[in-house]
mmCIF file of C-alpha atoms in Angstrom:
data_model
loop_
_atom_site.group_PDB
_atom_site.id
_atom_site.type_symbol
_atom_site.label_atom_id
_atom_site.label_comp_id
_atom_site.label_asym_id
_atom_site.label_seq_id
_atom_site.Cartn_x
_atom_site.Cartn_y
_atom_site.Cartn_z
ATOM 1 C CA MET A 1 -22.342 -9.686 -1.827
ATOM 2 C CA SER A 2 -23.234 -10.602 -5.414
ATOM 3 C CA THR A 3 -25.212 -7.401 -6.056
ATOM 4 C CA PRO A 4 -24.412 -3.891 -4.833
ATOM 5 C CA PRO A 5 -26.551 -2.445 -2.057
ATOM 6 C CA GLY A 6 -29.183 -0.107 -3.415
ATOM 7 C CA ASN A 7 -28.675 2.645 -0.884
ATOM 8 C CA PHE A 8 -26.165 4.608 -2.955
ATOM 9 C CA GLU A 9 -28.001 4.088 -6.259
ATOM 10 C CA GLY A 10 -29.682 7.479 -5.984
ATOM 11 C CA LYS A 11 -26.401 9.379 -5.983
ATOM 12 C CA TYR A 12 -24.214 6.938 -7.896
ATOM 13 C CA GLU A 13 -24.737 4.711 -10.914
ATOM 14 C CA VAL A 14 -23.019 1.369 -10.389
ATOM 15 C CA ILE A 15 -20.826 0.491 -13.356
ATOM 16 C CA GLY A 16 -19.562 -2.812 -12.010
ATOM 17 C CA LYS A 17 -17.890 -4.696 -9.183
ATOM 18 C CA ILE A 18 -14.095 -4.595 -9.239
ATOM 19 C CA ARG A 19 -13.395 -7.223 -6.620
ATOM 20 C CA GLU A 20 -14.552 -8.741 -3.375
ATOM 21 C CA GLY A 21 -12.368 -9.373 -0.341
ATOM 22 C CA GLY A 22 -12.412 -10.139 3.339
ATOM 23 C CA MET A 23 -13.702 -6.730 4.361
ATOM 24 C CA GLY A 24 -16.293 -6.306 1.624
ATOM 25 C CA ALA A 25 -16.715 -5.403 -2.024
ATOM 26 C CA ILE A 26 -15.325 -2.613 -4.184
ATOM 27 C CA TYR A 27 -17.415 -1.056 -6.947
ATOM 28 C CA MET A 28 -16.748 1.328 -9.795
ATOM 29 C CA VAL A 29 -19.487 3.957 -9.898
ATOM 30 C CA ARG A 30 -20.384 7.178 -11.668
ATOM 31 C CA HIS A 31 -21.481 10.233 -9.705
ATOM 32 C CA ARG A 32 -24.777 11.072 -11.402
ATOM 33 C CA LEU A 33 -24.593 14.856 -10.967
ATOM 34 C CA LEU A 34 -20.864 15.386 -11.482
ATOM 35 C CA ASP A 35 -20.498 12.712 -14.195
ATOM 36 C CA GLU A 36 -17.320 11.529 -12.503
ATOM 37 C CA ILE A 37 -16.049 7.984 -12.039
ATOM 38 C CA ARG A 38 -15.336 7.008 -8.448
ATOM 39 C CA ILE A 39 -14.726 3.918 -6.334
ATOM 40 C CA ILE A 40 -16.957 2.816 -3.470
ATOM 41 C CA LYS A 41 -15.792 0.337 -0.864
ATOM 42 C CA VAL A 42 -18.673 -1.354 0.971
ATOM 43 C CA MET A 43 -18.360 -3.190 4.258
ATOM 44 C CA ARG A 44 -19.922 -6.643 4.235
ATOM 45 C CA PRO A 45 -23.019 -6.970 6.453
ATOM 46 C CA GLU A 46 -21.432 -9.884 8.325
ATOM 47 C CA VAL A 47 -18.257 -7.866 8.855
ATOM 48 C CA ALA A 48 -20.285 -4.962 10.194
ATOM 49 C CA GLU A 49 -21.399 -7.246 13.002
ATOM 50 C CA SER A 50 -17.786 -7.680 14.125
ATOM 51 C CA ALA A 51 -16.726 -4.874 16.456
ATOM 52 C CA ASP A 52 -13.052 -5.276 15.592
ATOM 53 C CA GLN A 53 -13.602 -5.302 11.830
ATOM 54 C CA ARG A 54 -15.947 -2.322 12.020
ATOM 55 C CA LYS A 55 -13.368 -0.497 14.096
ATOM 56 C CA ARG A 56 -10.718 -1.219 11.466
ATOM 57 C CA PHE A 57 -12.955 -0.005 8.641
ATOM 58 C CA LEU A 58 -13.848 3.155 10.550
ATOM 59 C CA ARG A 59 -10.194 3.756 11.339
ATOM 60 C CA GLU A 60 -9.334 3.473 7.656
ATOM 61 C CA ALA A 61 -11.965 6.085 6.842
ATOM 62 C CA GLN A 62 -10.873 8.417 9.635
ATOM 63 C CA THR A 63 -7.251 8.069 8.553
ATOM 64 C CA ALA A 64 -8.082 8.760 4.920
ATOM 65 C CA THR A 65 -9.990 11.951 5.674
ATOM 66 C CA ARG A 66 -6.801 13.514 7.024
ATOM 67 C CA LEU A 67 -4.647 12.691 4.014
ATOM 68 C CA LYS A 68 -4.145 15.239 1.255
ATOM 69 C CA HIS A 69 -1.158 14.379 -0.927
ATOM 70 C CA SER A 70 -0.820 14.160 -4.689
ATOM 71 C CA ASN A 71 0.767 10.694 -4.443
ATOM 72 C CA ILE A 72 -1.896 9.159 -2.174
ATOM 73 C CA VAL A 73 -5.303 8.051 -3.417
ATOM 74 C CA GLY A 74 -7.946 10.717 -2.820
ATOM 75 C CA PHE A 75 -10.805 10.206 -0.390
ATOM 76 C CA TYR A 76 -14.199 11.870 -0.990
ATOM 77 C CA ASP A 77 -16.778 10.655 1.492
ATOM 78 C CA PHE A 78 -17.686 8.172 4.201
ATOM 79 C CA PHE A 79 -21.127 7.328 5.501
ATOM 80 C CA VAL A 80 -23.140 4.620 7.244
ATOM 81 C CA ASP A 81 -26.721 3.977 6.173
ATOM 82 C CA ASP A 82 -29.739 3.226 8.358
ATOM 83 C CA GLU A 83 -29.057 -0.511 8.125
ATOM 84 C CA GLY A 84 -25.504 -0.103 9.417
ATOM 85 C CA THR A 85 -23.760 -0.715 6.086
ATOM 86 C CA ALA A 86 -20.642 1.436 5.760
ATOM 87 C CA TYR A 87 -19.489 3.060 2.506
ATOM 88 C CA MET A 88 -16.172 4.681 1.630
ATOM 89 C CA VAL A 89 -15.992 6.797 -1.543
ATOM 90 C CA MET A 90 -12.552 7.153 -3.122
ATOM 91 C CA GLU A 91 -10.791 8.491 -6.189
ATOM 92 C CA TYR A 92 -10.819 6.298 -9.283
ATOM 93 C CA ILE A 93 -7.279 5.882 -10.610
ATOM 94 C CA ASP A 94 -7.230 5.180 -14.331
ATOM 95 C CA GLY A 95 -3.913 3.389 -14.430
ATOM 96 C CA ILE A 96 -2.053 0.142 -13.774
ATOM 97 C CA ASN A 97 -0.445 -1.116 -10.607
ATOM 98 C CA LEU A 98 3.296 -1.663 -10.444
ATOM 99 C CA ARG A 99 2.901 -5.416 -10.007
ATOM 100 C CA ASP A 100 1.158 -5.817 -13.362
ATOM 101 C CA THR A 101 3.639 -3.447 -15.003
ATOM 102 C CA ILE A 102 6.611 -5.558 -13.893
ATOM 103 C CA ARG A 103 4.784 -8.781 -14.728
ATOM 104 C CA ASN A 104 3.869 -7.629 -18.242
ATOM 105 C CA CYS A 105 6.877 -5.491 -19.148
ATOM 106 C CA GLY A 106 9.704 -6.681 -16.921
ATOM 107 C CA ARG A 107 12.056 -4.363 -15.064
ATOM 108 C CA LEU A 108 11.545 -0.650 -15.411
ATOM 109 C CA PRO A 109 13.961 1.756 -17.097
ATOM 110 C CA ILE A 110 16.106 3.275 -14.353
ATOM 111 C CA PRO A 111 14.888 6.877 -14.905
ATOM 112 C CA LEU A 112 11.268 5.732 -14.606
ATOM 113 C CA ALA A 113 12.014 3.672 -11.502
ATOM 114 C CA LEU A 114 13.679 6.689 -9.895
ATOM 115 C CA LEU A 115 10.740 8.952 -10.765
ATOM 116 C CA LEU A 116 8.237 6.556 -9.194
ATOM 117 C CA ALA A 117 10.536 6.017 -6.200
ATOM 118 C CA LYS A 118 10.805 9.743 -5.527
ATOM 119 C CA GLN A 119 7.027 10.152 -5.663
ATOM 120 C CA SER A 120 6.326 7.075 -3.516
ATOM 121 C CA LEU A 121 8.873 8.116 -0.895
ATOM 122 C CA SER A 122 7.370 11.613 -0.836
ATOM 123 C CA ALA A 123 4.012 10.004 -0.003
ATOM 124 C CA LEU A 124 5.607 7.822 2.691
ATOM 125 C CA ASP A 125 7.352 10.825 4.203
ATOM 126 C CA TYR A 126 3.966 12.547 4.405
ATOM 127 C CA LEU A 127 2.349 9.527 6.080
ATOM 128 C CA HIS A 128 5.172 9.001 8.548
ATOM 129 C CA ARG A 129 5.207 12.660 9.598
ATOM 130 C CA LYS A 130 1.539 12.216 10.467
ATOM 131 C CA GLY A 131 2.393 9.182 12.580
ATOM 132 C CA ILE A 132 0.968 6.654 10.109
ATOM 133 C CA VAL A 133 2.709 3.449 9.038
ATOM 134 C CA HIS A 134 1.269 2.026 5.810
ATOM 135 C CA ARG A 135 2.336 -1.578 6.637
ATOM 136 C CA ASP A 136 1.436 -2.955 3.203
ATOM 137 C CA ILE A 137 3.845 -1.382 0.726
ATOM 138 C CA SER A 138 3.979 -3.637 -2.320
ATOM 139 C CA PRO A 139 3.734 -3.328 -6.116
ATOM 140 C CA ASP A 140 0.008 -4.086 -5.819
ATOM 141 C CA ASN A 141 -0.485 -0.924 -3.802
ATOM 142 C CA ILE A 142 1.431 1.477 -6.026
ATOM 143 C CA MET A 143 -0.636 2.676 -8.972
ATOM 144 C CA MET A 144 0.829 4.328 -12.058
ATOM 145 C CA LEU A 145 -1.240 6.713 -14.140
ATOM 146 C CA GLN A 146 -0.449 8.995 -17.046
ATOM 147 C CA GLU A 147 -1.195 12.701 -16.746
ATOM 148 C CA GLU A 148 -2.572 14.755 -19.633
ATOM 149 C CA ASP A 149 0.931 16.035 -20.414
ATOM 150 C CA GLY A 150 2.190 12.463 -20.740
ATOM 151 C CA THR A 151 4.120 12.295 -17.482
ATOM 152 C CA LEU A 152 3.689 9.301 -15.187
ATOM 153 C CA HIS A 153 2.368 9.711 -11.673
ATOM 154 C CA ALA A 154 2.539 7.251 -8.768
ATOM 155 C CA LYS A 155 -0.163 6.909 -6.110
ATOM 156 C CA LEU A 156 -0.182 4.821 -2.955
ATOM 157 C CA ILE A 157 -3.452 3.005 -2.387
ATOM 158 C CA ASP A 158 -5.031 0.663 0.161
ATOM 159 C CA LEU A 159 -4.608 2.058 3.637
ATOM 160 C CA GLY A 160 -6.742 -0.769 4.997
ATOM 161 C CA ILE A 161 -4.056 -1.950 7.411
ATOM 162 C CA ALA A 162 -2.348 1.398 7.911
ATOM 163 C CA LYS A 163 -1.527 1.846 11.562
ATOM 164 C CA LEU A 164 -1.130 4.943 13.681
ATOM 165 C CA ALA A 165 2.419 4.821 14.964
ATOM 166 C CA ARG A 166 1.770 6.989 18.013
ATOM 167 C CA ALA A 167 1.516 4.666 20.991
ATOM 168 C CA GLU A 168 -1.500 6.355 22.503
ATOM 169 C CA GLU A 169 -3.557 5.679 19.358
ATOM 170 C CA GLN A 170 -2.576 2.058 18.866
ATOM 171 C CA GLU A 171 -5.265 -0.563 19.181
ATOM 172 C CA GLN A 172 -5.120 -4.337 19.230
ATOM 173 C CA LEU A 173 -7.078 -4.988 16.035
ATOM 174 C CA THR A 174 -5.364 -8.188 14.976
ATOM 175 C CA ALA A 175 -4.347 -11.387 16.708
ATOM 176 C CA ALA A 176 -1.113 -10.784 18.628
ATOM 177 C CA ASP A 177 1.281 -12.473 16.227
ATOM 178 C CA GLU A 178 -0.798 -12.326 13.076
ATOM 179 C CA PHE A 179 0.930 -10.930 10.019
ATOM 180 C CA ILE A 180 -1.590 -9.103 7.867
ATOM 181 C CA GLY A 181 0.629 -7.605 5.215
ATOM 182 C CA LYS A 182 2.068 -9.298 2.169
ATOM 183 C CA LEU A 183 4.805 -11.708 3.210
ATOM 184 C CA ARG A 184 6.876 -11.156 0.077
ATOM 185 C CA TYR A 185 7.444 -7.469 0.899
ATOM 186 C CA SER A 186 7.319 -7.571 4.682
ATOM 187 C CA SER A 187 10.125 -6.265 6.859
ATOM 188 C CA PRO A 188 11.912 -8.568 9.328
ATOM 189 C CA GLU A 189 10.252 -6.795 12.250
ATOM 190 C CA GLN A 190 6.799 -7.456 10.788
ATOM 191 C CA LEU A 191 7.612 -11.158 10.959
ATOM 192 C CA THR A 192 8.971 -11.158 14.497
ATOM 193 C CA LYS A 193 6.974 -8.550 16.420
ATOM 194 C CA LYS A 194 3.363 -8.314 17.487
ATOM 195 C CA ALA A 195 1.030 -6.425 15.178
ATOM 196 C CA SER A 196 0.633 -3.680 17.790
ATOM 197 C CA SER A 197 4.336 -3.402 18.578
ATOM 198 C CA SER A 198 5.804 0.102 18.647
ATOM 199 C CA GLY A 199 8.903 -1.481 17.076
ATOM 200 C CA ILE A 200 7.094 -1.469 13.734
ATOM 201 C CA ASP A 201 7.533 2.094 12.558
ATOM 202 C CA GLY A 202 8.097 3.971 9.311
ATOM 203 C CA ARG A 203 11.415 2.217 8.746
ATOM 204 C CA SER A 204 9.426 -0.959 8.116
ATOM 205 C CA ASP A 205 7.732 0.760 5.153
ATOM 206 C CA LEU A 206 11.162 1.813 3.873
ATOM 207 C CA PHE A 207 12.366 -1.797 3.918
ATOM 208 C CA SER A 208 9.252 -2.901 2.043
ATOM 209 C CA PHE A 209 9.684 -0.145 -0.509
ATOM 210 C CA ALA A 210 13.324 -1.131 -1.000
ATOM 211 C CA VAL A 211 12.130 -4.651 -1.894
ATOM 212 C CA VAL A 212 9.761 -3.054 -4.422
ATOM 213 C CA LEU A 213 12.502 -0.830 -5.864
ATOM 214 C CA TYR A 214 14.969 -3.737 -6.116
ATOM 215 C CA GLU A 215 12.364 -5.751 -8.016
ATOM 216 C CA ALA A 216 11.381 -2.800 -10.208
ATOM 217 C CA THR A 217 14.985 -2.200 -11.292
ATOM 218 C CA THR A 218 16.092 -5.831 -11.727
ATOM 219 C CA GLY A 219 12.867 -7.770 -12.340
ATOM 220 C CA VAL A 220 13.873 -10.078 -9.478
ATOM 221 C CA CYS A 221 12.694 -10.247 -5.870
ATOM 222 C CA PRO A 222 15.754 -9.778 -3.604
ATOM 223 C CA TYR A 223 14.741 -12.704 -1.407
ATOM 224 C CA ALA A 224 14.295 -16.189 -2.831
ATOM 225 C CA GLY A 225 11.969 -18.854 -1.518
ATOM 226 C CA GLY A 226 9.012 -20.822 -2.788
ATOM 227 C CA SER A 227 7.562 -21.923 0.536
ATOM 228 C CA LEU A 228 6.553 -20.034 3.648
ATOM 229 C CA GLN A 229 9.500 -21.414 5.620
ATOM 230 C CA GLU A 230 11.978 -20.571 2.845
ATOM 231 C CA ILE A 231 10.697 -17.012 2.631
ATOM 232 C CA LEU A 232 10.900 -16.562 6.397
ATOM 233 C CA THR A 233 14.421 -17.976 6.533
ATOM 234 C CA ALA A 234 15.630 -15.779 3.701
ATOM 235 C CA ARG A 235 14.074 -12.639 5.184
ATOM 236 C CA LEU A 236 15.341 -13.180 8.715
ATOM 237 C CA HIS A 237 18.719 -14.828 8.186
ATOM 238 C CA LYS A 238 20.040 -14.301 4.670
ATOM 239 C CA PRO A 239 21.221 -11.229 2.758
ATOM 240 C CA PRO A 240 19.346 -10.075 -0.363
ATOM 241 C CA ILE A 241 20.368 -11.632 -3.660
ATOM 242 C CA ALA A 242 23.547 -9.897 -4.825
ATOM 243 C CA PHE A 243 23.100 -7.396 -7.644
ATOM 244 C CA GLY A 244 25.884 -9.246 -9.434
ATOM 245 C CA ILE A 245 23.427 -12.130 -9.835
ATOM 246 C CA SER A 246 20.201 -10.202 -10.408
ATOM 247 C CA ASP A 247 21.806 -7.486 -12.549
ATOM 248 C CA PRO A 248 24.932 -8.984 -14.209
ATOM 249 C CA VAL A 249 25.014 -6.350 -16.967
ATOM 250 C CA ARG A 250 25.056 -3.584 -14.328
ATOM 251 C CA ARG A 251 21.974 -1.655 -15.462
ATOM 252 C CA VAL A 252 21.514 -0.487 -11.883
ATOM 253 C CA PRO A 253 24.175 2.136 -11.073
ATOM 254 C CA GLU A 254 26.483 1.399 -8.149
ATOM 255 C CA ALA A 255 25.178 4.372 -6.151
ATOM 256 C CA LEU A 256 21.587 3.159 -6.495
ATOM 257 C CA ARG A 257 22.603 -0.370 -5.493
ATOM 258 C CA THR A 258 24.160 1.024 -2.323
ATOM 259 C CA ILE A 259 21.058 3.077 -1.525
ATOM 260 C CA ILE A 260 18.726 0.086 -1.938
ATOM 261 C CA LEU A 261 20.927 -2.269 0.069
ATOM 262 C CA LYS A 262 21.095 0.182 2.971
ATOM 263 C CA ALA A 263 17.283 0.255 3.064
ATOM 264 C CA LEU A 264 17.293 -3.573 3.123
ATOM 265 C CA GLU A 265 19.353 -3.841 6.295
ATOM 266 C CA LYS A 266 17.695 -6.270 8.704
ATOM 267 C CA ASP A 267 18.119 -3.987 11.720
ATOM 268 C CA PRO A 268 16.022 -0.814 11.362
ATOM 269 C CA VAL A 269 18.805 1.176 13.040
ATOM 270 C CA ASP A 270 21.090 0.423 10.079
ATOM 271 C CA ARG A 271 18.598 1.563 7.416
ATOM 272 C CA TRP A 272 17.693 5.005 6.195
ATOM 273 C CA GLN A 273 15.847 6.479 9.133
ATOM 274 C CA THR A 274 13.319 8.543 7.174
ATOM 275 C CA ALA A 275 11.756 8.506 3.739
ATOM 276 C CA MET A 276 13.385 11.860 3.044
ATOM 277 C CA GLU A 277 16.827 10.385 3.772
ATOM 278 C CA PHE A 278 16.026 7.492 1.448
#
């Protein structure tokens, strides 16, 4: 999809394409009447022909319409044109994702990490109470933006593989054992259970967020490994890297270390059970 479809040109001015992925393309646009920057996600025509992929895209839109939280990306509109192309209109976040922040600046100051953690966990608590598991918590999907008063604000983005946790709403939208999240931040149960398994619940998101928080506070991923097999072995059979190695000068307070390590327990029963507990 090298050029944007013309069907939304009447309402939106296309500023440029942000990126293109497996599901389609994402464009930055300006609402002509409101003079407001927004994001439009467009389903690829070839994807639209796949019943499973269309179902996933529609599910993402239906999920997003129910979400109203200050720490979750805003959703404005969803429509399908006469040719069957689907469009999702979302909030434009003028900020930087946590991955690029850590990559460019290194580990975060502890007070900032705690602020972002509190906001992110508030968003996860909201999702989980609605029966939704994000399934792709990673630094890429946590945006940081600065408010007018100078304070920083975190927002969860990309609900593309979010999954309704309630059994009656689950659908087999991926191959049985396919892992569709990011391996680096996946929970042990994401690596060992089927994609539709009821064993993958909100506690999986908490594990993934603990990996993010460990990395944000130390600059180091808690699980080593350069190859797929090494990553799998470390995640399933080895403990996280000791803080004594990743944080020898003890920047991370002992209480925070304990909190993070509890969230990184391999058995979900041994972790924090809710985002509010975390």
